[in-house]
Amino acid sequence: VAFYATPQLDIVAGFDAANKDILSAYRDYSETVGGSSVTIPIQQNTELKQMHFTGSARFGLMPRGRQISRLAWTPRTFVPYVGGGPGDTKYSFRQSGDFVDFATEDRAAGTFSIFTDVFRSEGWAPSMHAFAGADILVFKRLYFSLEGRYTWVKAELDQDFIDFQPMDLGGFRFGAGINFVI
């Protein structure tokens, strides 16, 4: 949602969400099943959910259009913009499956303990973002928008992840959408 502030400046409130679920396995490690010669990979499932709530200032690099008379205005067909602002990110991080306990590894015998567990961390983290994009006129008041955005956000992990550095939830995103100007 964008609110008109000046002919080239908008105040924007935004929301976006992302969800990823990945299956992974330890490289060069496997476990035997029930003392048999059958081995299976040591696998985990990693899930990350994010919701970003943002506030931004968006500055048009060109005017949105041209005032023809007191009652008539012609919109520009291409309006590039830049912007940025603060935000808040809600995240949920979960790893489940089998894990290798490297602290109990017997290097001489080549054996180690395997345990099954679920590790979780969730919470809120402050963020900052910068973006650039363009609004392209499609029809009268209907615009197609393209935008690239970089977000900086680091989240502290909960007690399940002892001695881990903060998790980097930031990165580049590309978006496309439709705007209707009222």
PDB file of N, CA and C in Angstrom, residues 17 19 32 37 138 147 158 165:
ATOM      1  N   ALA A  17       5.944 -12.691   2.220  1.00  0.00           N
ATOM      2  CA  ALA A  17       6.179 -13.941   2.936  1.00  0.00           C
ATOM      3  C   ALA A  17       6.955 -14.901   2.051  1.00  0.00           C
ATOM      4  N   ASN A  19       8.599 -19.182   2.154  1.00  0.00           N
ATOM      5  CA  ASN A  19       8.624 -20.462   2.836  1.00  0.00           C
ATOM      6  C   ASN A  19       9.500 -21.423   2.027  1.00  0.00           C
ATOM      7  N   THR A  32      23.912 -47.867   9.418  1.00  0.00           N
ATOM      8  CA  THR A  32      23.459 -49.221   9.096  1.00  0.00           C
ATOM      9  C   THR A  32      22.126 -49.454   9.782  1.00  0.00           C
ATOM     10  N   SER A  37      23.898 -55.229   6.711  1.00  0.00           N
ATOM     11  CA  SER A  37      24.846 -54.560   5.829  1.00  0.00           C
ATOM     12  C   SER A  37      24.181 -53.450   5.015  1.00  0.00           C
ATOM     13  N   VAL A 138       0.203   0.266 -18.194  1.00  0.00           N
ATOM     14  CA  VAL A 138      -0.405  -0.746 -19.053  1.00  0.00           C
ATOM     15  C   VAL A 138      -1.684  -0.192 -19.673  1.00  0.00           C
ATOM     16  N   GLU A 147      10.561  -4.909  -9.492  1.00  0.00           N
ATOM     17  CA  GLU A 147      11.364  -4.367  -8.395  1.00  0.00           C
ATOM     18  C   GLU A 147      12.405  -5.374  -7.933  1.00  0.00           C
ATOM     19  N   ASP A 158      17.538 -19.655  18.971  1.00  0.00           N
ATOM     20  CA  ASP A 158      17.118 -20.073  20.311  1.00  0.00           C
ATOM     21  C   ASP A 158      18.088 -21.088  20.912  1.00  0.00           C
ATOM     22  N   GLN A 165      26.265 -18.807  15.353  1.00  0.00           N
ATOM     23  CA  GLN A 165      26.226 -17.380  15.051  1.00  0.00           C
ATOM     24  C   GLN A 165      24.788 -16.996  14.681  1.00  0.00           C
TER      25      GLN A 165
END
